[in-house]
């Protein structure tokens, strides 16, 4: 897709600010990530406007019955996203239906099939919260179990924390894409991220793509901040 592994998270509902940032970052990042906050405010038109020619990670974390998620996937494919997300806990039938729908929609339109990424265990859920939502295993085990299920069910990769990368790379092999948030360049603050790694550490552990938000979007010169990270990785 792109040699630059950095996807910048534009976490805003302000379409002008997002478009300005995306324009400024063109050429210094591999792509941008837009999530529910932006999508629910501006929909497909806003997404097209902001992403332009930049590769897009559309992070909508789908989770519903297979028929509904397949339908959602048919609506996502024309947006031309490079990657999109669904919850692996939606189960194998849901993931298979999504993968089939994405392939069919892409073939029909002659467009690209997005990389489908499984969300395993949200990093906001700790080992105390997991049993309360019915998970018997601890988060490390649950992440591996769900990533393996995502792979078996036809997904292309998973979103995971930097500290899960090495184990998932070993479990799922080299072809399974690992997309990793919780990245902080050396010397920058952690914000609300609890367990971070530097871009270099995460890539060395086996990440394919890095999702980086505030260290870039909060910098006085976002393009410069992105360029410094890309240069450190080159
Ligand atoms: O600003 P920051 O670099 O912390 O942004 C990280 C991005 O990755 C945000 O869009 C956040 O929602 C997302 N993310 C995360 N941790 C996860 C999954 C997604 O930080 N486990």
PDB file of N, CA, C and O in Angstrom, residues 5 9 15 20 42 64 104 117-118 143 149 153 187 191:
ATOM      1  N   UNK A   5       4.691   3.857   7.203  1.00  0.00           N
ATOM      2  CA  UNK A   5       3.725   3.092   8.009  1.00  0.00           C
ATOM      3  C   UNK A   5       2.840   3.958   8.914  1.00  0.00           C
ATOM      4  O   UNK A   5       2.015   3.424   9.645  1.00  0.00           O
ATOM      5  N   UNK A   9      -4.084   9.744  13.261  1.00  0.00           N
ATOM      6  CA  UNK A   9      -5.478   9.758  13.742  1.00  0.00           C
ATOM      7  C   UNK A   9      -5.963  11.202  13.839  1.00  0.00           C
ATOM      8  O   UNK A   9      -5.424  11.992  14.606  1.00  0.00           O
ATOM      9  N   UNK A  15     -14.733  19.398  10.409  1.00  0.00           N
ATOM     10  CA  UNK A  15     -14.350  18.992   9.054  1.00  0.00           C
ATOM     11  C   UNK A  15     -13.291  19.923   8.467  1.00  0.00           C
ATOM     12  O   UNK A  15     -12.390  19.478   7.741  1.00  0.00           O
ATOM     13  N   UNK A  20      -7.760  20.561   6.749  1.00  0.00           N
ATOM     14  CA  UNK A  20      -6.524  21.361   6.771  1.00  0.00           C
ATOM     15  C   UNK A  20      -5.335  20.485   7.205  1.00  0.00           C
ATOM     16  O   UNK A  20      -4.269  20.504   6.588  1.00  0.00           O
ATOM     17  N   UNK A  42     -20.084  13.859   9.787  1.00  0.00           N
ATOM     18  CA  UNK A  42     -19.946  14.329   8.396  1.00  0.00           C
ATOM     19  C   UNK A  42     -20.175  13.268   7.328  1.00  0.00           C
ATOM     20  O   UNK A  42     -20.222  13.619   6.139  1.00  0.00           O
ATOM     21  N   UNK A  64     -22.327  -6.311  14.750  1.00  0.00           N
ATOM     22  CA  UNK A  64     -23.772  -6.507  14.620  1.00  0.00           C
ATOM     23  C   UNK A  64     -23.990  -7.906  14.037  1.00  0.00           C
ATOM     24  O   UNK A  64     -23.031  -8.678  13.920  1.00  0.00           O
ATOM     25  N   UNK A 104     -16.804  -9.086  -2.566  1.00  0.00           N
ATOM     26  CA  UNK A 104     -17.811  -8.999  -3.644  1.00  0.00           C
ATOM     27  C   UNK A 104     -18.032  -7.556  -4.065  1.00  0.00           C
ATOM     28  O   UNK A 104     -18.104  -7.248  -5.264  1.00  0.00           O
ATOM     29  N   UNK A 117      -9.629  -5.307   9.555  1.00  0.00           N
ATOM     30  CA  UNK A 117      -8.854  -5.489  10.787  1.00  0.00           C
ATOM     31  C   UNK A 117      -9.773  -5.818  11.948  1.00  0.00           C
ATOM     32  O   UNK A 117     -10.782  -5.121  12.171  1.00  0.00           O
ATOM     33  N   UNK A 118      -9.433  -6.848  12.698  1.00  0.00           N
ATOM     34  CA  UNK A 118     -10.212  -7.214  13.871  1.00  0.00           C
ATOM     35  C   UNK A 118      -9.790  -6.396  15.083  1.00  0.00           C
ATOM     36  O   UNK A 118      -8.605  -6.192  15.325  1.00  0.00           O
ATOM     37  N   UNK A 143      -6.885 -11.570  23.792  1.00  0.00           N
ATOM     38  CA  UNK A 143      -6.408 -10.884  22.585  1.00  0.00           C
ATOM     39  C   UNK A 143      -5.904 -11.919  21.579  1.00  0.00           C
ATOM     40  O   UNK A 143      -6.236 -11.878  20.389  1.00  0.00           O
ATOM     41  N   UNK A 149      -8.934 -16.091  15.854  1.00  0.00           N
ATOM     42  CA  UNK A 149     -10.284 -16.271  15.294  1.00  0.00           C
ATOM     43  C   UNK A 149     -10.501 -15.327  14.101  1.00  0.00           C
ATOM     44  O   UNK A 149     -11.087 -15.726  13.087  1.00  0.00           O
ATOM     45  N   UNK A 153     -11.196 -16.444  10.260  1.00  0.00           N
ATOM     46  CA  UNK A 153     -12.469 -16.010   9.677  1.00  0.00           C
ATOM     47  C   UNK A 153     -12.283 -15.113   8.460  1.00  0.00           C
ATOM     48  O   UNK A 153     -13.246 -14.523   7.970  1.00  0.00           O
ATOM     49  N   UNK A 187      10.443  11.180  24.260  1.00  0.00           N
ATOM     50  CA  UNK A 187      10.405  12.571  24.731  1.00  0.00           C
ATOM     51  C   UNK A 187       9.034  13.215  24.676  1.00  0.00           C
ATOM     52  O   UNK A 187       8.851  14.297  25.208  1.00  0.00           O
ATOM     53  N   UNK A 191      -0.077  11.340  27.187  1.00  0.00           N
ATOM     54  CA  UNK A 191      -1.498  11.707  27.205  1.00  0.00           C
ATOM     55  C   UNK A 191      -2.235  10.675  28.058  1.00  0.00           C
ATOM     56  O   UNK A 191      -1.770  10.313  29.121  1.00  0.00           O
TER      57      UNK A 191
END
